[in-house]
Short mmCIF file of C-alpha atoms in Angstrom, two decimals:
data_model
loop_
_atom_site.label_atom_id
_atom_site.label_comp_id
_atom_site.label_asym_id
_atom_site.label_seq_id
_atom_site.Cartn_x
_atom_site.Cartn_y
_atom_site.Cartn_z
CA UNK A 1 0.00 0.00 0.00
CA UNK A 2 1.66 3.28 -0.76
CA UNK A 3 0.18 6.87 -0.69
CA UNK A 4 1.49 9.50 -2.92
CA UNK A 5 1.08 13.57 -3.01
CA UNK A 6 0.55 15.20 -6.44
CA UNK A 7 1.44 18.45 -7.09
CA UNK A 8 -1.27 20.31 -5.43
CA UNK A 9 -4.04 17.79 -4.54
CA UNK A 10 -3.23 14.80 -2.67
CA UNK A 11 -4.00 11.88 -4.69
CA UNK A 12 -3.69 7.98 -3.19
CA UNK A 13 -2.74 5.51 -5.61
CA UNK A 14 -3.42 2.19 -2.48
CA UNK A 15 -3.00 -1.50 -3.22
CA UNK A 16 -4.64 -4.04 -0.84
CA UNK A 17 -1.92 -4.87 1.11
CA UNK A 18 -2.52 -8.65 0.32
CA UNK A 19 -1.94 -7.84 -3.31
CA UNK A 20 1.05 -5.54 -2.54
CA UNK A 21 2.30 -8.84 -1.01
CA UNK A 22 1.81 -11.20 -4.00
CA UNK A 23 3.71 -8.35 -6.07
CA UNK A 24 6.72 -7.90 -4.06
CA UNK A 25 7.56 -11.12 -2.62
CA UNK A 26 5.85 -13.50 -5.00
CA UNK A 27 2.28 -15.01 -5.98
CA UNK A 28 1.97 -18.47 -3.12
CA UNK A 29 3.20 -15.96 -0.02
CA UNK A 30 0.12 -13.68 -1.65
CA UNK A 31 -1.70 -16.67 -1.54
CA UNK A 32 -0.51 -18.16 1.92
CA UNK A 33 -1.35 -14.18 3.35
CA UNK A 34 -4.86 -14.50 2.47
CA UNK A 35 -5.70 -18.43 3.95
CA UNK A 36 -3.93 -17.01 6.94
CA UNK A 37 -5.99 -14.02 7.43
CA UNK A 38 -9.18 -16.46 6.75
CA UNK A 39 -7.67 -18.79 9.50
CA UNK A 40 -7.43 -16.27 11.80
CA UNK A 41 -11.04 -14.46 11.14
CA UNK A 42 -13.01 -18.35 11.36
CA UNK A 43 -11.08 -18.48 14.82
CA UNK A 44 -12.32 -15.19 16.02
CA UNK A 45 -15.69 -15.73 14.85
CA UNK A 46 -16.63 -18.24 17.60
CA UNK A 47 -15.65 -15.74 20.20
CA UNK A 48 -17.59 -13.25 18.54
CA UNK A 49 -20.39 -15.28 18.07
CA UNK A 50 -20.47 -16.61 22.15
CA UNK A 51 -20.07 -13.13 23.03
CA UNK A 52 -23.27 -11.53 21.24
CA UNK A 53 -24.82 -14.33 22.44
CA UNK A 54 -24.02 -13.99 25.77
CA UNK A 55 -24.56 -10.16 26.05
CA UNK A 56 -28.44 -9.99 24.83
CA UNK A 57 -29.04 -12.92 27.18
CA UNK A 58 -27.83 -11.55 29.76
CA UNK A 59 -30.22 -7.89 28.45
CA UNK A 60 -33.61 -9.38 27.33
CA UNK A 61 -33.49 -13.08 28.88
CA UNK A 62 -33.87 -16.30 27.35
CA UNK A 63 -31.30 -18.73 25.96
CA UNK A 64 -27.47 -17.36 24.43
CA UNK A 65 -27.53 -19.41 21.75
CA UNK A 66 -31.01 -17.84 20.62
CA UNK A 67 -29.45 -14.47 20.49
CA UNK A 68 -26.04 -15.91 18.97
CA UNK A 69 -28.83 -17.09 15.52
CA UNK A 70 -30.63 -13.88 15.95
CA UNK A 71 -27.32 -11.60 15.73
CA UNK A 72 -26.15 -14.13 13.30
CA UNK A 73 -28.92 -13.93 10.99
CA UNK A 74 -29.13 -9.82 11.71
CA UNK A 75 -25.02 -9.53 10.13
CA UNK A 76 -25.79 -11.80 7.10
CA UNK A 77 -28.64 -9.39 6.54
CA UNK A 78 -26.58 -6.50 6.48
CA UNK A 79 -23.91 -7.91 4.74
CA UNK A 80 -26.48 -8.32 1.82
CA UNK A 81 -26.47 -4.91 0.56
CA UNK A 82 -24.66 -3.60 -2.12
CA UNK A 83 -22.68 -1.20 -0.56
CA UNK A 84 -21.57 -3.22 2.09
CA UNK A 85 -18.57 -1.00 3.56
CA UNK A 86 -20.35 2.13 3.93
CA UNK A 87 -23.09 0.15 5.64
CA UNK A 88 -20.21 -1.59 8.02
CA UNK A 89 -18.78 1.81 8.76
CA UNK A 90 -22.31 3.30 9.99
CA UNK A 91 -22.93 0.24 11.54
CA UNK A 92 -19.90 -0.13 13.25
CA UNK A 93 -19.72 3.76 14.22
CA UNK A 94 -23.05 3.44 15.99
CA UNK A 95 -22.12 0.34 17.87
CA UNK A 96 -18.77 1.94 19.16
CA UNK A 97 -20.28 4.79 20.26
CA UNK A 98 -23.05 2.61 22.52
CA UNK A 99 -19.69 0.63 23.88
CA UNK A 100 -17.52 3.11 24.44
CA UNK A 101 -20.05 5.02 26.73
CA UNK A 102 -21.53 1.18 28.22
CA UNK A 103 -17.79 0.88 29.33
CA UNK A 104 -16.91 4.54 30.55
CA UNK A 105 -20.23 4.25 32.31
CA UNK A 106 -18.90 1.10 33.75
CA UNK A 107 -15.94 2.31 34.95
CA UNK A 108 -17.43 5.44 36.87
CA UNK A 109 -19.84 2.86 38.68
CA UNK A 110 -17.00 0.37 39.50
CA UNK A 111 -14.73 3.48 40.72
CA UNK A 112 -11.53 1.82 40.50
CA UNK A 113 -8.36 2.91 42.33
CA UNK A 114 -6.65 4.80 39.88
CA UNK A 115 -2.87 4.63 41.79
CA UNK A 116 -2.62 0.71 41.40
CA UNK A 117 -4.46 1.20 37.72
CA UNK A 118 -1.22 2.87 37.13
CA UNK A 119 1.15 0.13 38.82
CA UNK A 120 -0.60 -2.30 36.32
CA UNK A 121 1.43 -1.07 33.83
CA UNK A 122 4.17 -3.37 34.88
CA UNK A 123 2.75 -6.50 33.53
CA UNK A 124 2.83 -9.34 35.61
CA UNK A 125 2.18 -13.11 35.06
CA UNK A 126 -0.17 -14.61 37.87
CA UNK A 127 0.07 -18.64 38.07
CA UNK A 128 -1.97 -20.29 36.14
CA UNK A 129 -3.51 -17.41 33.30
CA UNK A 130 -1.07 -18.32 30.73
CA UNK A 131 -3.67 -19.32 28.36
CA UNK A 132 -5.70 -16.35 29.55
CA UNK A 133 -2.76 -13.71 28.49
CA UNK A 134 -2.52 -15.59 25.29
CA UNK A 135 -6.02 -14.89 24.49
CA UNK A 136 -5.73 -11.21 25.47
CA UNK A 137 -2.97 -10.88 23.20
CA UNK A 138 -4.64 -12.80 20.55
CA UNK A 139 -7.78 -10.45 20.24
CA UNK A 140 -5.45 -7.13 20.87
CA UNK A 141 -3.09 -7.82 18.27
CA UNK A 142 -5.60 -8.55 15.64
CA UNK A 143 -3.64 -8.57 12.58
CA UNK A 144 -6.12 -9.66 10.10
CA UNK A 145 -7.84 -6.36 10.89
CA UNK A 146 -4.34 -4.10 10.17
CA UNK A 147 -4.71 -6.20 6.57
CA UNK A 148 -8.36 -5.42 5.80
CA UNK A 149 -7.86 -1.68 6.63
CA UNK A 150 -6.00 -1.66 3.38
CA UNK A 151 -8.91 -2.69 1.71
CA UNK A 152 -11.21 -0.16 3.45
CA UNK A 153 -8.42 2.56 2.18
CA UNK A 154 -8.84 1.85 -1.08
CA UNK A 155 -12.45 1.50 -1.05
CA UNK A 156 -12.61 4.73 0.53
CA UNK A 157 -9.96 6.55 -1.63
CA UNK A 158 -8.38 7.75 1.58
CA UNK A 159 -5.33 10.43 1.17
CA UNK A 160 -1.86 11.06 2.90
CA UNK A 161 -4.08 13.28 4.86
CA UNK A 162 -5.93 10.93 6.37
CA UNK A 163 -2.94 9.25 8.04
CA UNK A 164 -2.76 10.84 11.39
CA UNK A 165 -6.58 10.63 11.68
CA UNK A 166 -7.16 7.18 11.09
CA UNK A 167 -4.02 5.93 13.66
CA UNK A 168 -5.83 8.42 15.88
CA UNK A 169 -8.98 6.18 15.26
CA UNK A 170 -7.06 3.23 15.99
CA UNK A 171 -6.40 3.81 19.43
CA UNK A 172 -9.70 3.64 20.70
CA UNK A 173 -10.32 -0.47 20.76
CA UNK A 174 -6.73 0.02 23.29
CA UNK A 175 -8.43 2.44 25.55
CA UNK A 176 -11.77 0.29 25.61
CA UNK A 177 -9.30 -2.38 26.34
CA UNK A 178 -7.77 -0.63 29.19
CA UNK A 179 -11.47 0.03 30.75
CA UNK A 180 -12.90 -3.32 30.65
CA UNK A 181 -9.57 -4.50 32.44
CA UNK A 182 -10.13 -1.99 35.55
CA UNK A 183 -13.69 -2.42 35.40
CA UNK A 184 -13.34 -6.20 35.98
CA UNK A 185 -10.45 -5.52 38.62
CA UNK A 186 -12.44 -2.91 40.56
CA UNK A 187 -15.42 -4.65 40.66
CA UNK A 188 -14.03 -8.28 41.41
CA UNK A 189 -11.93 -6.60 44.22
CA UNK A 190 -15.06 -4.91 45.92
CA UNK A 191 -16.72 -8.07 45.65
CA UNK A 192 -13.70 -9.85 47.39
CA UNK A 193 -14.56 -12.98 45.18
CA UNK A 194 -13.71 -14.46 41.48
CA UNK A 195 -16.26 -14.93 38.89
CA UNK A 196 -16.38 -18.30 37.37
CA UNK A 197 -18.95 -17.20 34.27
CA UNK A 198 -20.06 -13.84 32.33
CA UNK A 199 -23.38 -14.04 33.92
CA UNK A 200 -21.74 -14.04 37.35
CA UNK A 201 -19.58 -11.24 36.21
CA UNK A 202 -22.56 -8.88 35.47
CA UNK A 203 -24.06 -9.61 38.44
CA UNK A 204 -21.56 -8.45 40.82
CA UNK A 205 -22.58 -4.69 39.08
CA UNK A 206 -25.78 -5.21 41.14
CA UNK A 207 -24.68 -4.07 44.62
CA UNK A 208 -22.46 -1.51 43.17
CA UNK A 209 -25.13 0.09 41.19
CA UNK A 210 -28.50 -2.08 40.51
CA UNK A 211 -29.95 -3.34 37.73
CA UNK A 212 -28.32 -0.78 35.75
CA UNK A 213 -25.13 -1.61 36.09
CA UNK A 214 -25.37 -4.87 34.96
CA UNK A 215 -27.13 -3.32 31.86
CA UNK A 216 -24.01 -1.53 31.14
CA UNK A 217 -21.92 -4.34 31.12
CA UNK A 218 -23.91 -6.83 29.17
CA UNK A 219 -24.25 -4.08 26.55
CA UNK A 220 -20.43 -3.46 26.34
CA UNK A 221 -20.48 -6.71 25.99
CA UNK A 222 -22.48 -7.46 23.38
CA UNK A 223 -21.75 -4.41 21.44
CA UNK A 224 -18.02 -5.47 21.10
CA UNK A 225 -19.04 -8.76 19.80
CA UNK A 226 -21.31 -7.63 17.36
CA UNK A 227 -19.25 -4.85 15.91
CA UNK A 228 -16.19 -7.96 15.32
CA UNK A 229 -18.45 -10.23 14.05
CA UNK A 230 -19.44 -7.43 10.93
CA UNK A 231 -15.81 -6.59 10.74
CA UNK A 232 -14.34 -9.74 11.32
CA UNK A 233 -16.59 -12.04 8.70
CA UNK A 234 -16.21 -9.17 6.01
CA UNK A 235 -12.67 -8.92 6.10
CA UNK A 236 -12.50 -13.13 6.24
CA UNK A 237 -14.50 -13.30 3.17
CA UNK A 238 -12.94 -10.43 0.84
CA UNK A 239 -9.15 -11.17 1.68
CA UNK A 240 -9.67 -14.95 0.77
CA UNK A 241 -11.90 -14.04 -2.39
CA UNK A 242 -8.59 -11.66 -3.32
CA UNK A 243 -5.87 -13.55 -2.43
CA UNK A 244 -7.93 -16.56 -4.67
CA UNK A 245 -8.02 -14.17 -7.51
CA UNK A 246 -12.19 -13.61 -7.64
CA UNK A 247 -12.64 -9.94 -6.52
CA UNK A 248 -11.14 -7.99 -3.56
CA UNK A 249 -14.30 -6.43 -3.17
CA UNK A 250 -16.82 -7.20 0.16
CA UNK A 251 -19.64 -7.14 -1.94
CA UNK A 252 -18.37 -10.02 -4.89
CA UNK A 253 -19.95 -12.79 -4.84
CA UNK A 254 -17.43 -15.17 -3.71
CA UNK A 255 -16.41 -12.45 -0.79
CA UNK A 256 -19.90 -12.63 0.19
CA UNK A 257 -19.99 -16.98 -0.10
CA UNK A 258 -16.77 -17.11 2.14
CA UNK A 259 -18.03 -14.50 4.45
CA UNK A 260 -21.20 -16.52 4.90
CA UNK A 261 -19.37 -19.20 5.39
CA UNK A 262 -17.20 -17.41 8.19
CA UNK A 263 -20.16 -16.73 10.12
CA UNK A 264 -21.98 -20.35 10.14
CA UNK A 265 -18.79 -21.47 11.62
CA UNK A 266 -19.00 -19.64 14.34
CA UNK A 267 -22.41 -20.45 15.00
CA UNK A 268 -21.58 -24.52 14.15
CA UNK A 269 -19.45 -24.24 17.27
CA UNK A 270 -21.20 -22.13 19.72
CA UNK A 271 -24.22 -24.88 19.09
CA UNK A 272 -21.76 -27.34 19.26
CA UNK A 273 -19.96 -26.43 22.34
CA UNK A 274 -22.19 -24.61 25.07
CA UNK A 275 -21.11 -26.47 28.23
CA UNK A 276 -18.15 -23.38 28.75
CA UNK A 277 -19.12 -20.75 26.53
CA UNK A 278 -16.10 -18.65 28.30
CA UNK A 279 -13.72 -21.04 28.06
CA UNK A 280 -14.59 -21.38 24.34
CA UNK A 281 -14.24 -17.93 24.23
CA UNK A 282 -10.30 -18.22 25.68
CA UNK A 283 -9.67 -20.95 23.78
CA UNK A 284 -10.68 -19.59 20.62
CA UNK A 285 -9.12 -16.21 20.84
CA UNK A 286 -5.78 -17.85 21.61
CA UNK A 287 -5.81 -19.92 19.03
CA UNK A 288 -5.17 -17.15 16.54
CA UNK A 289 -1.94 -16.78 17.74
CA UNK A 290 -1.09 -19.80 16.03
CA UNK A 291 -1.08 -17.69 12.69
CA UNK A 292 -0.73 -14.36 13.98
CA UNK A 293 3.14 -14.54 13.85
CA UNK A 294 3.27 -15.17 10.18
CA UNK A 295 1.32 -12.38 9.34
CA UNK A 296 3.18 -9.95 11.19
CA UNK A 297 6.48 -10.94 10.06
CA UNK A 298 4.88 -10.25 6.39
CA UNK A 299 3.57 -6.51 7.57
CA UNK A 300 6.60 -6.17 9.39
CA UNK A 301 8.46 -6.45 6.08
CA UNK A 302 6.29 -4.88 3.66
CA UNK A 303 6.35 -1.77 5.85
CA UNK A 304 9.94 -1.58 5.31
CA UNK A 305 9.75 -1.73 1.55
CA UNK A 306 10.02 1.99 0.17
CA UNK A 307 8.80 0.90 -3.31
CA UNK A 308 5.25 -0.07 -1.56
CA UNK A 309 5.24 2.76 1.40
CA UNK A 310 7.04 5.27 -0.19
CA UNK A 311 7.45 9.07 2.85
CA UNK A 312 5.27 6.32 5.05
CA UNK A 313 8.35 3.71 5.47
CA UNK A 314 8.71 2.66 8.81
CA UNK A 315 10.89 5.04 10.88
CA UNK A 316 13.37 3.05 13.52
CA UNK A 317 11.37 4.16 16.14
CA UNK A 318 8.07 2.20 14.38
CA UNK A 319 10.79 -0.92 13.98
CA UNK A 320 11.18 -0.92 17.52
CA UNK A 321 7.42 -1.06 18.82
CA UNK A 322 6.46 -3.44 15.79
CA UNK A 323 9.75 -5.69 16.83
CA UNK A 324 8.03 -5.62 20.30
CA UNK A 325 4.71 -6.69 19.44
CA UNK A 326 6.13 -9.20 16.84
CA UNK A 327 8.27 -10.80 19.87
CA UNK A 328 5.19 -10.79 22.18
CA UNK A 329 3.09 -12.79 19.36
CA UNK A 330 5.45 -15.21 19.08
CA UNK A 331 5.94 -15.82 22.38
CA UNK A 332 2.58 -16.03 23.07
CA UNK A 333 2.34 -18.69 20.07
CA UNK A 334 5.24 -20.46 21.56
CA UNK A 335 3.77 -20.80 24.80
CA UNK A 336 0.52 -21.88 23.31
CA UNK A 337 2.14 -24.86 21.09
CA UNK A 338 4.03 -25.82 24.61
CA UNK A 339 0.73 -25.69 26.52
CA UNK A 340 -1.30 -27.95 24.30
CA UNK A 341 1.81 -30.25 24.20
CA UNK A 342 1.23 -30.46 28.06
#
């Protein structure tokens, strides 16, 4: 993906970065890029799926799984329109904006101590939560959704201008992130207990602040799921229609067959698997680190390449952080291989 400035206009001349892939380092790794991405996206769709589920049932009553077909059924719908990314975008804007004020509200009724929020910084590794940090890092470092934003650039026709707003944008899902960690902290230490279940989680909002509060969180909840599953199944579908050569846009009709397809997967295994819906959760979002490595080794190079990102080539500085993350995926993906190999 490269932007360029004309002489007086800015004008964006933007390659899918799956494509930009296939051209510089050769057609298979183009390929390999976009089954990888797919990998990662059916793996995340089960979490997505539980979650919605779980949210709405935890709202209105009545069974998860009911609510996991009926938000199901509600993203295929929307997915059926012609202009499927400016539908997505609206979509996804409206939903954010319901989280992000579900989980500031949250955090105001949970009143956290903001001193040891801070210490938190320093990570630490309690016994016991590898597979738990795994999955954290698997849904934080989603890197299928750094290789659909290419496709959303150049959809959009967005300019070198855009640049600083859209990594402003990006930082939201981090701060969200941040929240539902010291909302969970604040309100599991007030309750001087653990919670075994999302249900049980919601509940403990009840003494701190009624019915309400458990509205909050159930909504956050919900809403975060939701706005991945749309996201998440779209990007699936288009990067595996592209990298198999039969459109790179959401709304061809192979894009749409694999993003169906995307979707019923992760509704196959919520039916499938509802004794632990949380620990199908974990054990789904982890698995994506699996893949995740390969992927970022691939951005990590292409972002280097001045013939694809031209003024936008990675300073050292952006080596270092991305060398950072890169390290913690494979770690993570190390530890996971040496956990399931007991």
């Amino acid at each position: 993906m490269s932007l360029r400035r004309g002489t007086s206009t800015p004008s964006v001349r933007v390659s899918p970065l799956r494509r930009s892939i296939k051209d510089h380092l050769g057609k298979w790794v183009g390929v390999l890029a976009g089954f990888f991405v797919f990998g990662i996206t059916l793996m995340f769709s089960v979490g997505n799926a539980v979650g919605s589920g779980l949210g709405l049932s935890l709202v209105f009553g009545s069974s998860p799984v009911l609510w996991t077909v009926v938000c199901t059924a509600a993203v295929g719908f929307v997915l059926t329109f012609r202009n499927v990314y400016g539908i997505v975008e609206k979509a996804l804007l409206a939903i954010v904006v319901l989280m992000g004020i579900a989980f500031i509200a949250s955090t105001v009724v949970a009143q956290p101590d903001w001193y040891r929020s801070m210490e938190g910084i320093v990570p630490t590794l309690p016994p016991g939560s590898e597979i738990l940090i795994v999955a954290l890092v698997g849904t934080n470092f989603s890197i299928n959704a750094a290789f659909y934003t290419s496709y959303g650039i150049k959809e959009n026709r967005r300019t070198r201008a855009d640049y600083r707003d859209i990594i402003l944008v990006d930082t939201i899902p981090g701060i969200m992130t941040a929240l539902v960690i010291m909302v969970s902290a604040a309100v599991l230490g007030q309750a001087g207990g653990e919670a075994t279940s999302i249900g049980a989680l919601a509940s403990i909002f009840a003494p701190l602040a009624g019915p309400v509060g458990s509205m909050l969180f159930a909504l956050g909840l919900s809403g975060a799921a939701f706005s991945s599953m749309i996201a998440n199944a779209t990007a699936g579908g288009t990067m595996l229609s592209d990298a198999l050569g039969r459109g790179a846009k959401a709304g061809s009709p192979t894009a749409r067959i694999f993003t169906g397809v995307i979707l019923a997967f992760g509704l196959v295994i919520t039916i499938s698997f509802q004794a632990s819906p949380v620990g199908l959760i974990v054990i789904a979002q982890s698995l994506t680190v699996l893949i995740a490595p390969l992927l970022g080794v691939l951005m990590f190079i292409m972002s280097n390449k001045a013939a694809v990102m031209g003024g936008l080539r990675n300073k050292w500085w952006h080596n270092l952080f991305a060398a950072i993350g890169l390290i913690a995926i494979i770690a993570s993906s190390l530890r996971l291989i040496s956990t399931l190999l007991g």
